[in-house]
Amino acid sequence: MIIKVDNLTKQFDGLKAVDGVSFGVAPGSIFAFLGPNGAGKSTTIKMLVTLLKPTSGQLEINGFDVLAAPAQARRSFGVVFQDYSLDDELTAYENMYFHALIYALPKAERRAKIAKLLELVNLTERQKSLVKDFSGGMKRRLEIARGLLHEPKVLFLDEPTLGLDPQTRNHIWAYIKNLNQQRQLTVFFTTHYMDEAQRYADQIAIIDRGQIVARGTPQDLQRQTDSDSLEQAFLKLTGYDLRDENISAAERLRLLNQRKWKK
Ligand SMILES: Nc1ncnc2c1ncn2[C@@H]1O[C@H](COP(=O)(O)OP(=O)(O)OP(=O)(O)O)[C@@H](O)[C@H]1O
Ligand SMILES: [Mg+2]
């Protein structure tokens, strides 16, 4: 297993955001981490990528103990966060270059590697444009290119395609799938788009209220829950109540109607 999570817990004041989570991810596989809003997905990723200290538990990436050897672990993965993390006042190239400096890429390799990755995500022609003038899809593609710059073995993607049109989502998944197949890149992603998990994940873990409630291939989860689709399996496993208190009343009503109808 290239990622090992053992009995991981994160306590925020009164809330156990992650509550005794254990799983492994096989090298070269695509792993989907699914769950309702607030389930603990991003918190788990933040602990794996050394941004947040676990309350308890063990984490290993590429053979390195994440807590004891964070620097080595960090060299093994790239990450695209759920929240936007580019520098708007820099060009696409400069955003990449800055990242190359942080990761201490040898000077001789920087330009060629940046050029190759910008090509991969179809941003070569826009490399000198300021990122603030990019569309949402272009920004996300740039974040993915940046996450790959130091040639990580593992790529974490926290909702990589949120808010993107179907064309851009397909493009992004084509790059990811290609990297997975050509370079045996291990991909760990979260999404609320069940079709993406169904289509691309080798293995899925479903987390709800900080605990893993199911694991398996998309087919396994459907079978376990006697469902016709992954979305139905997901709803059966995690329930129909709403989890996010921050959404607007109109959105809540829309979701409620949609879910009532699905039930
Ligand atoms: N820094 C923090 N301090 C206090 N509570 C936090 C903090 N970060 C996250 N939480 C809480 O932990 C829980 C899990 O949050 P997390 O962001 O991991 O959910 P998520 O599964 O990524 O949800 P989403 O699908 O909405 O992104 C939530 O209840 C959240 O409010
Ligand atoms: Mg999240």
XYZ file of C-alpha atoms and ligand atoms in Angstrom:
295
model
C 0.000 0.000 0.000
C 1.440 3.367 -1.020
C -0.886 5.218 1.369
C -1.614 3.753 4.802
C -3.988 5.358 7.258
C -4.333 3.648 10.612
C -6.851 4.625 13.283
C -6.676 8.316 12.328
C -8.523 10.796 14.503
C -8.850 14.581 14.472
C -10.627 16.345 17.268
C -11.597 20.026 16.877
C -12.771 21.325 20.255
C -16.070 19.486 20.737
C -16.119 17.795 17.320
C -14.475 14.581 16.180
C -14.092 15.486 12.488
C -12.192 12.250 11.758
C -12.959 9.362 14.073
C -10.771 6.258 13.909
C -10.346 6.038 10.151
C -8.237 3.210 8.640
C -7.636 2.334 4.995
C -4.911 1.676 2.444
C -4.425 2.724 -1.177
C -2.652 0.391 -3.612
C 0.192 1.833 -5.698
C -0.876 2.859 -9.197
C -4.573 2.853 -8.322
C -7.247 5.552 -8.387
C -8.949 5.892 -5.033
C -12.099 7.929 -4.400
C -12.893 9.259 -0.954
C -16.587 10.108 -0.916
C -18.823 11.576 1.728
C -21.423 14.265 2.426
C -20.414 17.853 3.277
C -18.540 17.966 6.561
C -17.844 14.204 6.606
C -14.113 14.693 7.205
C -12.634 14.267 3.722
C -10.610 17.481 3.543
C -9.508 17.099 7.156
C -8.150 13.616 6.335
C -6.317 14.968 3.277
C -4.859 17.869 5.272
C -3.420 15.401 7.799
C -1.999 13.223 5.012
C -0.291 16.207 3.366
C 1.219 17.418 6.685
C -0.900 20.597 6.971
C -2.776 19.440 10.035
C -1.547 17.391 12.968
C -3.645 14.337 13.817
C -5.013 13.995 17.325
C -3.996 10.339 17.091
C -3.232 7.642 14.532
C -0.577 6.624 12.019
C -0.012 7.831 8.451
C 2.361 6.496 5.834
C 2.969 7.637 2.249
C 5.375 5.887 -0.089
C 6.973 4.084 2.838
C 7.571 7.279 4.835
C 5.989 7.922 8.194
C 4.192 11.219 7.557
C 4.537 12.376 11.161
C 8.143 11.283 11.742
C 9.550 12.069 8.258
C 7.359 14.863 6.852
C 9.984 16.169 4.405
C 10.423 12.804 2.676
C 6.696 12.210 2.673
C 6.125 15.628 1.078
C 8.444 14.817 -1.813
C 6.293 11.776 -2.549
C 3.009 13.588 -3.177
C 1.467 16.522 -4.996
C -1.771 18.114 -3.906
C -4.618 20.157 -5.346
C -6.589 21.651 -2.475
C -10.333 22.117 -2.381
C -9.795 25.841 -1.889
C -8.191 27.913 -4.590
C -4.469 28.314 -3.991
C -2.904 30.090 -6.990
C -1.375 33.540 -6.866
C -3.718 35.705 -8.952
C -1.205 38.476 -9.454
C 1.322 36.158 -11.099
C 1.265 34.620 -14.565
C 0.686 30.908 -15.071
C 4.390 30.427 -15.734
C 5.357 32.378 -12.618
C 3.006 30.305 -10.466
C 4.746 27.187 -11.756
C 8.202 28.699 -11.328
C 7.524 29.689 -7.742
C 6.469 26.139 -6.966
C 9.628 24.806 -8.649
C 11.680 27.000 -6.299
C 9.789 25.801 -3.234
C 10.444 22.191 -4.229
C 14.076 23.007 -5.089
C 13.884 21.608 -8.600
C 17.367 21.745 -10.172
C 17.732 24.980 -12.165
C 18.615 23.143 -15.364
C 15.334 21.211 -15.297
C 12.888 23.933 -14.295
C 12.045 25.439 -17.671
C 11.661 22.156 -19.506
C 9.505 20.602 -16.803
C 7.246 23.631 -16.557
C 6.896 23.736 -20.347
C 6.004 20.051 -20.483
C 3.326 20.313 -17.820
C 1.787 23.496 -19.243
C 1.583 21.621 -22.538
C -0.082 18.674 -20.809
C -2.905 20.870 -19.496
C -3.163 22.939 -22.693
C -1.986 26.202 -21.164
C 1.183 26.804 -23.189
C -0.363 29.665 -25.125
C -1.619 31.358 -21.980
C 1.503 30.901 -19.846
C 2.282 34.620 -19.820
C -1.237 35.678 -18.836
C -2.057 36.692 -15.286
C -3.945 33.939 -13.505
C -6.629 36.413 -12.393
C -7.763 36.557 -16.039
C -8.188 32.769 -16.275
C -11.500 30.901 -16.274
C -12.255 28.450 -13.448
C -11.291 25.478 -15.612
C -7.966 27.024 -16.638
C -7.132 27.729 -13.005
C -7.911 24.172 -11.973
C -5.799 22.788 -14.828
C -2.918 24.996 -13.714
C -3.249 23.774 -10.119
C -3.066 20.179 -11.352
C 0.010 20.931 -13.478
C 1.624 22.582 -10.468
C 0.869 19.574 -8.267
C 2.763 17.350 -10.711
C 5.873 19.503 -11.035
C 8.129 17.530 -8.693
C 6.979 14.222 -10.248
C 5.195 12.858 -7.199
C 4.219 9.223 -6.849
C 0.869 10.194 -5.332
C -1.494 13.008 -6.309
C -4.170 14.215 -3.876
C -7.082 15.996 -5.538
C -9.718 17.514 -3.262
C -12.767 18.116 -5.480
C -10.656 18.750 -8.590
C -13.624 19.344 -10.876
C -15.999 21.289 -8.630
C -18.011 23.792 -10.634
C -16.466 22.905 -13.986
C -18.410 22.235 -17.180
C -18.656 18.653 -18.499
C -16.113 19.337 -21.256
C -13.481 20.568 -18.786
C -14.244 17.755 -16.357
C -13.710 15.215 -19.127
C -10.455 16.864 -20.152
C -9.130 16.947 -16.620
C -10.014 13.309 -16.115
C -8.357 12.375 -19.386
C -5.052 13.905 -18.142
C -5.362 12.230 -14.769
C -6.214 8.825 -16.206
C -3.362 9.135 -18.655
C -0.846 9.951 -15.906
C -2.198 7.074 -13.859
C -1.698 4.640 -16.729
C 1.555 5.981 -18.197
C 3.404 6.713 -14.955
C 1.563 4.552 -12.436
C 0.652 7.750 -10.592
C -1.499 6.902 -7.575
C -4.510 9.216 -7.409
C -6.479 9.992 -4.247
C -9.489 12.176 -4.978
C -12.697 13.455 -3.473
C -15.770 14.478 -5.418
C -19.495 14.977 -5.086
C -19.948 13.919 -8.704
C -20.852 10.248 -8.407
C -20.371 9.682 -12.145
C -16.662 10.514 -11.752
C -16.194 8.033 -8.947
C -18.141 5.406 -10.863
C -16.109 5.901 -14.008
C -12.597 6.405 -12.682
C -12.191 4.927 -9.206
C -10.688 1.468 -8.755
C -11.616 1.607 -5.076
C -13.972 3.822 -3.102
C -14.190 4.551 0.604
C -17.284 6.313 1.910
C -16.868 8.453 5.004
C -19.739 9.850 7.034
C -19.502 11.837 10.263
C -15.804 11.042 10.501
C -16.123 7.274 10.076
C -15.691 4.965 7.099
C -19.077 3.391 6.441
C -18.263 1.331 3.326
C -15.390 0.289 1.075
C -15.011 -1.457 -2.261
C -15.222 -1.062 -6.006
C -18.169 0.941 -7.360
C -19.800 -2.400 -8.214
C -19.169 -3.774 -4.694
C -20.905 -0.768 -3.123
C -23.918 -1.147 -5.392
C -24.098 -4.843 -4.607
C -23.692 -4.301 -0.848
C -26.621 -1.873 -0.832
C -28.727 -3.472 -3.538
C -28.628 -0.245 -5.566
C -28.923 0.515 -9.282
C -26.373 3.322 -9.203
C -23.493 4.577 -7.114
C -25.537 7.646 -6.200
C -28.273 5.451 -4.785
C -25.695 3.376 -2.880
C -24.167 6.583 -1.505
C -27.534 7.895 -0.318
C -28.470 4.576 1.249
C -25.152 4.480 3.118
C -25.085 8.094 4.251
C -28.784 8.906 4.611
C -30.955 11.616 3.112
C -30.614 14.409 5.644
C -28.711 17.587 4.778
C -25.331 18.184 6.371
C -24.273 21.655 5.402
C -25.695 24.457 7.490
C -24.065 27.078 5.306
C -26.123 26.574 2.167
C -28.849 29.035 1.260
C -32.512 28.365 1.979
C -33.282 28.159 -1.752
C -30.515 25.643 -2.350
C -31.661 23.594 0.644
C -35.200 23.478 -0.720
C -33.942 22.447 -4.133
C -31.838 19.637 -2.628
C -34.644 18.497 -0.365
C -37.054 18.251 -3.281
C -34.484 16.432 -5.358
C -33.775 13.946 -2.577
C -37.398 13.384 -1.664
C -38.026 12.576 -5.272
C -35.064 10.171 -5.391
C -36.265 8.312 -2.311
N -10.030 24.120 11.474
C -11.206 23.638 11.904
N -11.699 23.973 13.116
C -12.886 23.473 13.556
N -13.647 22.630 12.840
C -13.214 22.270 11.635
C -11.984 22.744 11.092
N -11.803 22.211 9.856
C -12.876 21.430 9.641
N -13.725 21.465 10.701
C -14.990 20.705 10.833
O -14.696 19.334 10.631
C -15.732 18.696 9.928
C -15.169 18.034 8.683
O -14.790 19.042 7.751
P -14.123 18.695 6.357
O -13.721 19.988 5.734
O -13.078 17.672 6.547
O -15.354 18.056 5.558
P -15.422 17.565 4.050
O -15.808 16.119 4.092
O -14.198 17.938 3.325
O -16.700 18.382 3.509
P -16.981 19.099 2.073
O -17.564 18.039 1.209
O -18.033 20.131 2.418
O -15.705 19.673 1.573
C -16.785 19.773 9.651
O -17.773 19.691 10.623
C -15.999 21.060 9.758
O -16.819 22.125 10.133
Mg -13.805 19.177 1.767
